[in-house]
């Protein structure tokens, strides 16, 4: 995958497939300590310890349409190639937590890509799932919570093109603000 937003979309899709009702994306950029942490938590069906051990293997997948599952193994490899780490914890009936840590300024760290687009695409595609996205850059934090958005929209469809564009611009503007 060419950028981190594609990894995030892949994990979001896994969470939705696992029947999650709530998905949290937490991105922490600690530029002083050269750390980028991406955490994704869901309350889906979870996985057994055996399956957790297998999901980092590119030749393991639960899909019947193909014999490989590269998303999580590539995410792990990309984190570790920057001197970072990767951890996945899951419990059946509770959910899954994925934590990937990267060297923030490492030359091999992939660019973010379109994080705002990834969040909006997934959130508007699955309006029954609550998405909470928290992004911290040093001492500045931005939080996007679809539950709050739906309350503000007062019945307007989150899938209307105007709303999708507004949400993407809202996230992009807030990301610009916390990065300055």
JSON list of N, CA and C in Angstrom, two decimals, residues 113-152:
[
{"chain": "A", "resi": 113, "resn": "UNK", "atom": "N", "xyz": [-1.07, 10.22, 3.12]},
{"chain": "A", "resi": 113, "resn": "UNK", "atom": "CA", "xyz": [-2.10, 10.08, 2.10]},
{"chain": "A", "resi": 113, "resn": "UNK", "atom": "C", "xyz": [-3.31, 10.89, 2.51]},
{"chain": "A", "resi": 114, "resn": "UNK", "atom": "N", "xyz": [-4.47, 10.50, 2.06]},
{"chain": "A", "resi": 114, "resn": "UNK", "atom": "CA", "xyz": [-5.70, 11.24, 2.29]},
{"chain": "A", "resi": 114, "resn": "UNK", "atom": "C", "xyz": [-6.44, 10.69, 3.52]},
{"chain": "A", "resi": 115, "resn": "UNK", "atom": "N", "xyz": [-5.97, 11.06, 4.70]},
{"chain": "A", "resi": 115, "resn": "UNK", "atom": "CA", "xyz": [-6.59, 10.59, 5.94]},
{"chain": "A", "resi": 115, "resn": "UNK", "atom": "C", "xyz": [-8.03, 11.09, 6.03]},
{"chain": "A", "resi": 116, "resn": "UNK", "atom": "N", "xyz": [-8.25, 12.36, 5.71]},
{"chain": "A", "resi": 116, "resn": "UNK", "atom": "CA", "xyz": [-9.61, 12.91, 5.77]},
{"chain": "A", "resi": 116, "resn": "UNK", "atom": "C", "xyz": [-10.54, 12.13, 4.85]},
{"chain": "A", "resi": 117, "resn": "UNK", "atom": "N", "xyz": [-10.08, 11.85, 3.65]},
{"chain": "A", "resi": 117, "resn": "UNK", "atom": "CA", "xyz": [-10.88, 11.07, 2.71]},
{"chain": "A", "resi": 117, "resn": "UNK", "atom": "C", "xyz": [-11.15, 9.67, 3.20]},
{"chain": "A", "resi": 118, "resn": "UNK", "atom": "N", "xyz": [-10.15, 9.04, 3.82]},
{"chain": "A", "resi": 118, "resn": "UNK", "atom": "CA", "xyz": [-10.33, 7.68, 4.35]},
{"chain": "A", "resi": 118, "resn": "UNK", "atom": "C", "xyz": [-11.39, 7.65, 5.44]},
{"chain": "A", "resi": 119, "resn": "UNK", "atom": "N", "xyz": [-11.34, 8.63, 6.34]},
{"chain": "A", "resi": 119, "resn": "UNK", "atom": "CA", "xyz": [-12.31, 8.68, 7.44]},
{"chain": "A", "resi": 119, "resn": "UNK", "atom": "C", "xyz": [-13.71, 8.96, 6.89]},
{"chain": "A", "resi": 120, "resn": "UNK", "atom": "N", "xyz": [-13.82, 9.95, 6.02]},
{"chain": "A", "resi": 120, "resn": "UNK", "atom": "CA", "xyz": [-15.14, 10.33, 5.49]},
{"chain": "A", "resi": 120, "resn": "UNK", "atom": "C", "xyz": [-15.72, 9.21, 4.62]},
{"chain": "A", "resi": 121, "resn": "UNK", "atom": "N", "xyz": [-14.89, 8.60, 3.78]},
{"chain": "A", "resi": 121, "resn": "UNK", "atom": "CA", "xyz": [-15.36, 7.50, 2.94]},
{"chain": "A", "resi": 121, "resn": "UNK", "atom": "C", "xyz": [-15.97, 6.39, 3.79]},
{"chain": "A", "resi": 122, "resn": "UNK", "atom": "N", "xyz": [-15.26, 5.98, 4.81]},
{"chain": "A", "resi": 122, "resn": "UNK", "atom": "CA", "xyz": [-15.74, 4.87, 5.63]},
{"chain": "A", "resi": 122, "resn": "UNK", "atom": "C", "xyz": [-16.93, 5.29, 6.48]},
{"chain": "A", "resi": 123, "resn": "UNK", "atom": "N", "xyz": [-16.85, 6.47, 7.07]},
{"chain": "A", "resi": 123, "resn": "UNK", "atom": "CA", "xyz": [-17.94, 6.92, 7.95]},
{"chain": "A", "resi": 123, "resn": "UNK", "atom": "C", "xyz": [-19.25, 7.10, 7.19]},
{"chain": "A", "resi": 124, "resn": "UNK", "atom": "N", "xyz": [-19.17, 7.62, 5.98]},
{"chain": "A", "resi": 124, "resn": "UNK", "atom": "CA", "xyz": [-20.40, 7.84, 5.22]},
{"chain": "A", "resi": 124, "resn": "UNK", "atom": "C", "xyz": [-20.89, 6.56, 4.54]},
{"chain": "A", "resi": 125, "resn": "UNK", "atom": "N", "xyz": [-20.00, 5.62, 4.34]},
{"chain": "A", "resi": 125, "resn": "UNK", "atom": "CA", "xyz": [-20.41, 4.33, 3.75]},
{"chain": "A", "resi": 125, "resn": "UNK", "atom": "C", "xyz": [-21.12, 3.44, 4.76]},
{"chain": "A", "resi": 126, "resn": "UNK", "atom": "N", "xyz": [-20.82, 3.65, 6.04]},
{"chain": "A", "resi": 126, "resn": "UNK", "atom": "CA", "xyz": [-21.40, 2.82, 7.10]},
{"chain": "A", "resi": 126, "resn": "UNK", "atom": "C", "xyz": [-21.99, 3.72, 8.19]},
{"chain": "A", "resi": 127, "resn": "UNK", "atom": "N", "xyz": [-23.11, 4.39, 7.89]},
{"chain": "A", "resi": 127, "resn": "UNK", "atom": "CA", "xyz": [-23.67, 5.35, 8.86]},
{"chain": "A", "resi": 127, "resn": "UNK", "atom": "C", "xyz": [-24.16, 4.71, 10.16]},
{"chain": "A", "resi": 128, "resn": "UNK", "atom": "N", "xyz": [-24.32, 3.38, 10.19]},
{"chain": "A", "resi": 128, "resn": "UNK", "atom": "CA", "xyz": [-24.75, 2.72, 11.42]},
{"chain": "A", "resi": 128, "resn": "UNK", "atom": "C", "xyz": [-23.58, 2.43, 12.36]},
{"chain": "A", "resi": 129, "resn": "UNK", "atom": "N", "xyz": [-22.36, 2.69, 11.90]},
{"chain": "A", "resi": 129, "resn": "UNK", "atom": "CA", "xyz": [-21.17, 2.48, 12.72]},
{"chain": "A", "resi": 129, "resn": "UNK", "atom": "C", "xyz": [-20.69, 3.84, 13.22]},
{"chain": "A", "resi": 130, "resn": "UNK", "atom": "N", "xyz": [-20.42, 3.93, 14.50]},
{"chain": "A", "resi": 130, "resn": "UNK", "atom": "CA", "xyz": [-19.89, 5.18, 15.07]},
{"chain": "A", "resi": 130, "resn": "UNK", "atom": "C", "xyz": [-18.37, 5.20, 14.87]},
{"chain": "A", "resi": 131, "resn": "UNK", "atom": "N", "xyz": [-17.88, 6.26, 14.24]},
{"chain": "A", "resi": 131, "resn": "UNK", "atom": "CA", "xyz": [-16.46, 6.45, 14.04]},
{"chain": "A", "resi": 131, "resn": "UNK", "atom": "C", "xyz": [-15.99, 7.62, 14.89]},
{"chain": "A", "resi": 132, "resn": "UNK", "atom": "N", "xyz": [-14.95, 7.39, 15.65]},
{"chain": "A", "resi": 132, "resn": "UNK", "atom": "CA", "xyz": [-14.33, 8.46, 16.43]},
{"chain": "A", "resi": 132, "resn": "UNK", "atom": "C", "xyz": [-12.87, 8.54, 15.99]},
{"chain": "A", "resi": 133, "resn": "UNK", "atom": "N", "xyz": [-12.50, 9.70, 15.47]},
{"chain": "A", "resi": 133, "resn": "UNK", "atom": "CA", "xyz": [-11.15, 9.93, 14.96]},
{"chain": "A", "resi": 133, "resn": "UNK", "atom": "C", "xyz": [-10.52, 11.03, 15.79]},
{"chain": "A", "resi": 134, "resn": "UNK", "atom": "N", "xyz": [-9.43, 10.70, 16.46]},
{"chain": "A", "resi": 134, "resn": "UNK", "atom": "CA", "xyz": [-8.69, 11.66, 17.27]},
{"chain": "A", "resi": 134, "resn": "UNK", "atom": "C", "xyz": [-7.29, 11.78, 16.68]},
{"chain": "A", "resi": 135, "resn": "UNK", "atom": "N", "xyz": [-6.88, 13.02, 16.42]},
{"chain": "A", "resi": 135, "resn": "UNK", "atom": "CA", "xyz": [-5.55, 13.24, 15.84]},
{"chain": "A", "resi": 135, "resn": "UNK", "atom": "C", "xyz": [-4.85, 14.29, 16.70]},
{"chain": "A", "resi": 136, "resn": "UNK", "atom": "N", "xyz": [-3.69, 13.92, 17.21]},
{"chain": "A", "resi": 136, "resn": "UNK", "atom": "CA", "xyz": [-2.90, 14.82, 18.04]},
{"chain": "A", "resi": 136, "resn": "UNK", "atom": "C", "xyz": [-1.56, 15.06, 17.36]},
{"chain": "A", "resi": 137, "resn": "UNK", "atom": "N", "xyz": [-1.19, 16.33, 17.26]},
{"chain": "A", "resi": 137, "resn": "UNK", "atom": "CA", "xyz": [0.12, 16.72, 16.77]},
{"chain": "A", "resi": 137, "resn": "UNK", "atom": "C", "xyz": [0.77, 17.53, 17.89]},
{"chain": "A", "resi": 138, "resn": "UNK", "atom": "N", "xyz": [1.77, 16.94, 18.51]},
{"chain": "A", "resi": 138, "resn": "UNK", "atom": "CA", "xyz": [2.44, 17.53, 19.66]},
{"chain": "A", "resi": 138, "resn": "UNK", "atom": "C", "xyz": [1.42, 17.88, 20.75]},
{"chain": "A", "resi": 139, "resn": "UNK", "atom": "N", "xyz": [1.07, 19.15, 20.92]},
{"chain": "A", "resi": 139, "resn": "UNK", "atom": "CA", "xyz": [0.14, 19.50, 22.00]},
{"chain": "A", "resi": 139, "resn": "UNK", "atom": "C", "xyz": [-1.24, 19.94, 21.50]},
{"chain": "A", "resi": 140, "resn": "UNK", "atom": "N", "xyz": [-1.52, 19.73, 20.22]},
{"chain": "A", "resi": 140, "resn": "UNK", "atom": "CA", "xyz": [-2.81, 20.13, 19.64]},
{"chain": "A", "resi": 140, "resn": "UNK", "atom": "C", "xyz": [-3.59, 18.88, 19.23]},
{"chain": "A", "resi": 141, "resn": "UNK", "atom": "N", "xyz": [-4.90, 18.88, 19.55]},
{"chain": "A", "resi": 141, "resn": "UNK", "atom": "CA", "xyz": [-5.73, 17.70, 19.27]},
{"chain": "A", "resi": 141, "resn": "UNK", "atom": "C", "xyz": [-7.01, 18.10, 18.56]},
{"chain": "A", "resi": 142, "resn": "UNK", "atom": "N", "xyz": [-7.41, 17.25, 17.62]},
{"chain": "A", "resi": 142, "resn": "UNK", "atom": "CA", "xyz": [-8.67, 17.38, 16.90]},
{"chain": "A", "resi": 142, "resn": "UNK", "atom": "C", "xyz": [-9.44, 16.07, 17.06]},
{"chain": "A", "resi": 143, "resn": "UNK", "atom": "N", "xyz": [-10.75, 16.17, 17.32]},
{"chain": "A", "resi": 143, "resn": "UNK", "atom": "CA", "xyz": [-11.60, 14.99, 17.45]},
{"chain": "A", "resi": 143, "resn": "UNK", "atom": "C", "xyz": [-12.79, 15.12, 16.50]},
{"chain": "A", "resi": 144, "resn": "UNK", "atom": "N", "xyz": [-13.03, 14.06, 15.74]},
{"chain": "A", "resi": 144, "resn": "UNK", "atom": "CA", "xyz": [-14.17, 13.96, 14.83]},
{"chain": "A", "resi": 144, "resn": "UNK", "atom": "C", "xyz": [-14.97, 12.75, 15.28]},
{"chain": "A", "resi": 145, "resn": "UNK", "atom": "N", "xyz": [-16.23, 12.97, 15.62]},
{"chain": "A", "resi": 145, "resn": "UNK", "atom": "CA", "xyz": [-17.10, 11.89, 16.12]},
{"chain": "A", "resi": 145, "resn": "UNK", "atom": "C", "xyz": [-18.38, 11.89, 15.30]},
{"chain": "A", "resi": 146, "resn": "UNK", "atom": "N", "xyz": [-18.65, 10.81, 14.59]},
{"chain": "A", "resi": 146, "resn": "UNK", "atom": "CA", "xyz": [-19.84, 10.78, 13.73]},
{"chain": "A", "resi": 146, "resn": "UNK", "atom": "C", "xyz": [-21.12, 10.90, 14.53]},
{"chain": "A", "resi": 147, "resn": "UNK", "atom": "N", "xyz": [-21.13, 10.49, 15.77]},
{"chain": "A", "resi": 147, "resn": "UNK", "atom": "CA", "xyz": [-22.34, 10.64, 16.58]},
{"chain": "A", "resi": 147, "resn": "UNK", "atom": "C", "xyz": [-22.70, 12.12, 16.72]},
{"chain": "A", "resi": 148, "resn": "UNK", "atom": "N", "xyz": [-21.70, 12.95, 16.97]},
{"chain": "A", "resi": 148, "resn": "UNK", "atom": "CA", "xyz": [-21.94, 14.39, 17.08]},
{"chain": "A", "resi": 148, "resn": "UNK", "atom": "C", "xyz": [-22.37, 14.97, 15.73]},
{"chain": "A", "resi": 149, "resn": "UNK", "atom": "N", "xyz": [-21.75, 14.50, 14.66]},
{"chain": "A", "resi": 149, "resn": "UNK", "atom": "CA", "xyz": [-22.09, 14.98, 13.32]},
{"chain": "A", "resi": 149, "resn": "UNK", "atom": "C", "xyz": [-23.54, 14.67, 12.99]},
{"chain": "A", "resi": 150, "resn": "UNK", "atom": "N", "xyz": [-23.98, 13.44, 13.26]},
{"chain": "A", "resi": 150, "resn": "UNK", "atom": "CA", "xyz": [-25.35, 13.04, 12.95]},
{"chain": "A", "resi": 150, "resn": "UNK", "atom": "C", "xyz": [-26.36, 13.87, 13.74]},
{"chain": "A", "resi": 151, "resn": "UNK", "atom": "N", "xyz": [-26.02, 14.20, 14.98]},
{"chain": "A", "resi": 151, "resn": "UNK", "atom": "CA", "xyz": [-26.91, 15.05, 15.78]},
{"chain": "A", "resi": 151, "resn": "UNK", "atom": "C", "xyz": [-27.03, 16.44, 15.17]},
{"chain": "A", "resi": 152, "resn": "UNK", "atom": "N", "xyz": [-25.91, 16.98, 14.69]},
{"chain": "A", "resi": 152, "resn": "UNK", "atom": "CA", "xyz": [-25.93, 18.31, 14.08]},
{"chain": "A", "resi": 152, "resn": "UNK", "atom": "C", "xyz": [-26.68, 18.32, 12.75]}
]
